[in-house]
Amino acid sequence: MNNRNLKFEVIWKDDDMFEMRISANNGRYSGITEVYELSESLLGFVNELNDFSFGKDKVSHSCGEKDSYAYFEMEFYKIEPTGKCGVLITMEENVSTEYRKEEKDKLSMELIIEPNAIDVFCRELKSLAEKEDGIAELKAIANYTSNIE
C-alpha cells in the first residue's frame, strides 16, 4: 500500500470561504494542518499547475499566514527530464502564545511525483475548488534516488 500522498479535504464552508484539512505523508514523515481558502485562489493555482509541464521550473501555492494560526505551502519543481517532480510541502499549526513564541508545530517534507499524478490531482483539486466540497489527493512514489537501481 502506498501511503505517500498529499490530501486536501473540505471540512467547513460558508458564503465567503472554506476550510480544508491538508495532510501529507512521504513514508517517513507526516503532518496535518487546517487552513482557510478561497475558490478563486485555488482555481488560479490549478491553472498554473496544469501549465507546469510546459515551461515553468517551479509553481507554488500557499494558504493561511506564515507564523500565524495555520499555514500551508506546496512548491512543485522538476527534478529530471523524464518528468518526475518534487513537491516541497511546508505546514504550520497552532498559534504561539505571548508566553511561548516557539509553541508551534512546523514541518517540511518532500514528495516525489510522476507527471500523470499531477493531472489527476489537478482534476480533483479543480472539482474541490468549484464545489467547495470533496477530496483531492496527490499520490507520490518512493523517494528519489539516482544512484540505486
PDB file of C-alpha atoms in Angstrom:
ATOM      1  CA  MET A   1       0.000   0.000   0.000  1.00  0.00           C
ATOM      2  CA  ASN A   2       1.383   3.419  -0.975  1.00  0.00           C
ATOM      3  CA  ASN A   3       0.751   5.862   1.827  1.00  0.00           C
ATOM      4  CA  ARG A   4       2.854   8.635   0.265  1.00  0.00           C
ATOM      5  CA  ASN A   5       0.440  11.426  -0.575  1.00  0.00           C
ATOM      6  CA  LEU A   6      -0.812  14.961  -0.184  1.00  0.00           C
ATOM      7  CA  LYS A   7      -4.525  15.133   0.596  1.00  0.00           C
ATOM      8  CA  PHE A   8      -6.935  18.079   0.696  1.00  0.00           C
ATOM      9  CA  GLU A   9     -10.359  17.661   2.303  1.00  0.00           C
ATOM     10  CA  VAL A  10     -13.012  20.355   2.740  1.00  0.00           C
ATOM     11  CA  ILE A  11     -14.221  20.277   6.352  1.00  0.00           C
ATOM     12  CA  TRP A  12     -16.242  23.525   6.593  1.00  0.00           C
ATOM     13  CA  LYS A  13     -17.561  26.309   4.378  1.00  0.00           C
ATOM     14  CA  ASP A  14     -19.660  29.453   4.399  1.00  0.00           C
ATOM     15  CA  ASP A  15     -20.560  32.077   1.792  1.00  0.00           C
ATOM     16  CA  ASP A  16     -17.081  33.661   1.786  1.00  0.00           C
ATOM     17  CA  MET A  17     -14.527  30.847   2.196  1.00  0.00           C
ATOM     18  CA  PHE A  18     -13.962  27.225   3.049  1.00  0.00           C
ATOM     19  CA  GLU A  19     -11.678  25.342   5.400  1.00  0.00           C
ATOM     20  CA  MET A  20      -9.526  22.404   4.361  1.00  0.00           C
ATOM     21  CA  ARG A  21      -7.750  19.727   6.318  1.00  0.00           C
ATOM     22  CA  ILE A  22      -4.481  19.131   4.495  1.00  0.00           C
ATOM     23  CA  SER A  23      -2.469  16.035   5.300  1.00  0.00           C
ATOM     24  CA  ALA A  24       0.834  14.858   3.867  1.00  0.00           C
ATOM     25  CA  ASN A  25       2.882  11.708   4.255  1.00  0.00           C
ATOM     26  CA  ASN A  26       6.151  10.877   2.498  1.00  0.00           C
ATOM     27  CA  GLY A  27       6.596   7.442   4.034  1.00  0.00           C
ATOM     28  CA  ARG A  28       8.820   8.732   6.817  1.00  0.00           C
ATOM     29  CA  TYR A  29       7.255  11.996   7.968  1.00  0.00           C
ATOM     30  CA  SER A  30       3.637  13.079   8.100  1.00  0.00           C
ATOM     31  CA  GLY A  31       1.611  16.069   9.200  1.00  0.00           C
ATOM     32  CA  ILE A  32      -1.808  17.692   9.191  1.00  0.00           C
ATOM     33  CA  THR A  33      -2.941  21.301   9.224  1.00  0.00           C
ATOM     34  CA  GLU A  34      -6.244  23.080   8.706  1.00  0.00           C
ATOM     35  CA  VAL A  35      -6.358  26.284   6.667  1.00  0.00           C
ATOM     36  CA  TYR A  36      -8.923  28.627   5.125  1.00  0.00           C
ATOM     37  CA  GLU A  37      -9.028  29.123   1.365  1.00  0.00           C
ATOM     38  CA  LEU A  38     -10.929  30.922  -1.403  1.00  0.00           C
ATOM     39  CA  SER A  39     -12.179  29.128  -4.532  1.00  0.00           C
ATOM     40  CA  GLU A  40     -10.694  31.737  -6.879  1.00  0.00           C
ATOM     41  CA  SER A  41      -7.237  31.415  -5.362  1.00  0.00           C
ATOM     42  CA  LEU A  42      -7.219  27.629  -5.585  1.00  0.00           C
ATOM     43  CA  LEU A  43      -8.570  27.657  -9.163  1.00  0.00           C
ATOM     44  CA  GLY A  44      -5.797  30.069 -10.157  1.00  0.00           C
ATOM     45  CA  PHE A  45      -3.230  27.644  -8.792  1.00  0.00           C
ATOM     46  CA  VAL A  46      -4.842  24.716 -10.643  1.00  0.00           C
ATOM     47  CA  ASN A  47      -4.443  26.644 -13.915  1.00  0.00           C
ATOM     48  CA  GLU A  48      -0.768  27.300 -13.156  1.00  0.00           C
ATOM     49  CA  LEU A  49      -0.158  23.668 -12.232  1.00  0.00           C
ATOM     50  CA  ASN A  50      -1.845  22.468 -15.438  1.00  0.00           C
ATOM     51  CA  ASP A  51       0.697  24.554 -17.403  1.00  0.00           C
ATOM     52  CA  PHE A  52       3.638  23.460 -15.211  1.00  0.00           C
ATOM     53  CA  SER A  53       4.927  20.797 -17.592  1.00  0.00           C
ATOM     54  CA  PHE A  54       5.029  23.324 -20.460  1.00  0.00           C
ATOM     55  CA  GLY A  55       7.857  25.534 -19.320  1.00  0.00           C
ATOM     56  CA  LYS A  56       7.876  26.824 -15.749  1.00  0.00           C
ATOM     57  CA  ASP A  57      10.529  25.401 -13.462  1.00  0.00           C
ATOM     58  CA  LYS A  58       8.541  25.992 -10.275  1.00  0.00           C
ATOM     59  CA  VAL A  59       4.911  26.534  -9.293  1.00  0.00           C
ATOM     60  CA  SER A  60       3.774  27.189  -5.733  1.00  0.00           C
ATOM     61  CA  HIS A  61       0.654  27.904  -3.717  1.00  0.00           C
ATOM     62  CA  SER A  62       0.075  28.769  -0.080  1.00  0.00           C
ATOM     63  CA  CYS A  63      -2.887  29.092   2.282  1.00  0.00           C
ATOM     64  CA  GLY A  64      -3.014  30.806   5.621  1.00  0.00           C
ATOM     65  CA  GLU A  65      -0.303  33.028   7.005  1.00  0.00           C
ATOM     66  CA  LYS A  66       3.230  32.011   7.931  1.00  0.00           C
ATOM     67  CA  ASP A  67       3.996  32.254  11.655  1.00  0.00           C
ATOM     68  CA  SER A  68       0.317  32.770  12.444  1.00  0.00           C
ATOM     69  CA  TYR A  69      -2.523  30.395  13.313  1.00  0.00           C
ATOM     70  CA  ALA A  70      -2.037  27.927  10.444  1.00  0.00           C
ATOM     71  CA  TYR A  71      -0.089  27.840   7.178  1.00  0.00           C
ATOM     72  CA  PHE A  72       0.385  25.501   4.237  1.00  0.00           C
ATOM     73  CA  GLU A  73       2.597  25.804   1.171  1.00  0.00           C
ATOM     74  CA  MET A  74       3.385  23.452  -1.697  1.00  0.00           C
ATOM     75  CA  GLU A  75       6.076  24.115  -4.279  1.00  0.00           C
ATOM     76  CA  PHE A  76       6.309  21.895  -7.367  1.00  0.00           C
ATOM     77  CA  TYR A  77       9.675  21.689  -9.168  1.00  0.00           C
ATOM     78  CA  LYS A  78      11.201  19.498 -11.864  1.00  0.00           C
ATOM     79  CA  ILE A  79      13.896  17.021 -10.870  1.00  0.00           C
ATOM     80  CA  GLU A  80      14.614  15.085 -14.064  1.00  0.00           C
ATOM     81  CA  PRO A  81      13.985  15.167 -17.832  1.00  0.00           C
ATOM     82  CA  THR A  82      11.553  12.220 -17.703  1.00  0.00           C
ATOM     83  CA  GLY A  83       9.048  14.440 -15.940  1.00  0.00           C
ATOM     84  CA  LYS A  84       9.378  13.375 -12.329  1.00  0.00           C
ATOM     85  CA  CYS A  85       8.805  16.294  -9.982  1.00  0.00           C
ATOM     86  CA  GLY A  86       9.402  17.128  -6.385  1.00  0.00           C
ATOM     87  CA  VAL A  87       6.873  18.830  -4.152  1.00  0.00           C
ATOM     88  CA  LEU A  88       8.214  20.687  -1.138  1.00  0.00           C
ATOM     89  CA  ILE A  89       5.469  20.817   1.480  1.00  0.00           C
ATOM     90  CA  THR A  90       5.569  23.212   4.421  1.00  0.00           C
ATOM     91  CA  MET A  91       2.976  23.104   7.207  1.00  0.00           C
ATOM     92  CA  GLU A  92       2.459  25.061  10.388  1.00  0.00           C
ATOM     93  CA  GLU A  93      -0.226  24.905  13.024  1.00  0.00           C
ATOM     94  CA  ASN A  94      -1.013  26.224  16.494  1.00  0.00           C
ATOM     95  CA  VAL A  95      -0.846  29.861  17.317  1.00  0.00           C
ATOM     96  CA  SER A  96       2.037  30.870  19.523  1.00  0.00           C
ATOM     97  CA  THR A  97       1.179  32.477  22.819  1.00  0.00           C
ATOM     98  CA  GLU A  98       2.651  35.651  24.252  1.00  0.00           C
ATOM     99  CA  TYR A  99       4.412  33.452  26.817  1.00  0.00           C
ATOM    100  CA  ARG A 100       5.887  30.853  24.438  1.00  0.00           C
ATOM    101  CA  LYS A 101       6.625  32.103  20.934  1.00  0.00           C
ATOM    102  CA  GLU A 102       8.104  28.710  19.990  1.00  0.00           C
ATOM    103  CA  GLU A 103       4.831  26.907  20.707  1.00  0.00           C
ATOM    104  CA  LYS A 104       4.116  25.994  17.096  1.00  0.00           C
ATOM    105  CA  ASP A 105       4.212  22.779  15.119  1.00  0.00           C
ATOM    106  CA  LYS A 106       6.182  23.098  11.876  1.00  0.00           C
ATOM    107  CA  LEU A 107       7.011  20.537   9.219  1.00  0.00           C
ATOM    108  CA  SER A 108       8.778  20.489   5.867  1.00  0.00           C
ATOM    109  CA  MET A 109       8.950  17.414   3.631  1.00  0.00           C
ATOM    110  CA  GLU A 110       9.373  16.376   0.023  1.00  0.00           C
ATOM    111  CA  LEU A 111       7.188  14.139  -2.122  1.00  0.00           C
ATOM    112  CA  ILE A 112       8.287  12.711  -5.487  1.00  0.00           C
ATOM    113  CA  ILE A 113       5.557  12.784  -8.130  1.00  0.00           C
ATOM    114  CA  GLU A 114       5.012  11.236 -11.563  1.00  0.00           C
ATOM    115  CA  PRO A 115       3.530  13.578 -14.233  1.00  0.00           C
ATOM    116  CA  ASN A 116       0.249  11.628 -14.507  1.00  0.00           C
ATOM    117  CA  ALA A 117      -0.359  12.075 -10.766  1.00  0.00           C
ATOM    118  CA  ILE A 118      -0.319  15.855 -11.290  1.00  0.00           C
ATOM    119  CA  ASP A 119      -3.017  15.551 -13.967  1.00  0.00           C
ATOM    120  CA  VAL A 120      -5.299  13.552 -11.654  1.00  0.00           C
ATOM    121  CA  PHE A 121      -4.623  15.943  -8.763  1.00  0.00           C
ATOM    122  CA  CYS A 122      -5.472  18.981 -10.925  1.00  0.00           C
ATOM    123  CA  ARG A 123      -8.845  17.487 -11.897  1.00  0.00           C
ATOM    124  CA  GLU A 124      -9.696  16.630  -8.287  1.00  0.00           C
ATOM    125  CA  LEU A 125      -8.474  19.989  -6.954  1.00  0.00           C
ATOM    126  CA  LYS A 126     -10.479  21.884  -9.574  1.00  0.00           C
ATOM    127  CA  SER A 127     -13.629  19.993  -8.598  1.00  0.00           C
ATOM    128  CA  LEU A 128     -12.944  20.641  -4.898  1.00  0.00           C
ATOM    129  CA  ALA A 129     -12.463  24.383  -5.537  1.00  0.00           C
ATOM    130  CA  GLU A 130     -15.573  24.709  -7.705  1.00  0.00           C
ATOM    131  CA  LYS A 131     -17.867  22.766  -5.348  1.00  0.00           C
ATOM    132  CA  GLU A 132     -16.090  23.832  -2.154  1.00  0.00           C
ATOM    133  CA  ASP A 133     -16.542  20.212  -1.140  1.00  0.00           C
ATOM    134  CA  GLY A 134     -14.797  16.880  -1.500  1.00  0.00           C
ATOM    135  CA  ILE A 135     -11.287  15.480  -1.504  1.00  0.00           C
ATOM    136  CA  ALA A 136      -8.257  15.926  -3.761  1.00  0.00           C
ATOM    137  CA  GLU A 137      -5.285  13.614  -3.438  1.00  0.00           C
ATOM    138  CA  LEU A 138      -1.828  13.772  -4.975  1.00  0.00           C
ATOM    139  CA  LYS A 139      -0.227  10.337  -4.924  1.00  0.00           C
ATOM    140  CA  ALA A 140       3.539  10.149  -4.643  1.00  0.00           C
ATOM    141  CA  ILE A 141       6.107   7.466  -5.443  1.00  0.00           C
ATOM    142  CA  ALA A 142       9.012   6.172  -3.393  1.00  0.00           C
ATOM    143  CA  ASN A 143      11.765   8.629  -2.528  1.00  0.00           C
ATOM    144  CA  TYR A 144      14.004   9.696  -5.399  1.00  0.00           C
ATOM    145  CA  THR A 145      17.399   8.059  -5.665  1.00  0.00           C
ATOM    146  CA  SER A 146      19.601   8.469  -8.701  1.00  0.00           C
ATOM    147  CA  ASN A 147      22.338   6.044  -7.672  1.00  0.00           C
ATOM    148  CA  ILE A 148      20.306   2.964  -6.698  1.00  0.00           C
ATOM    149  CA  GLU A 149      18.706   0.689  -9.262  1.00  0.00           C
TER     150      GLU A 149
END
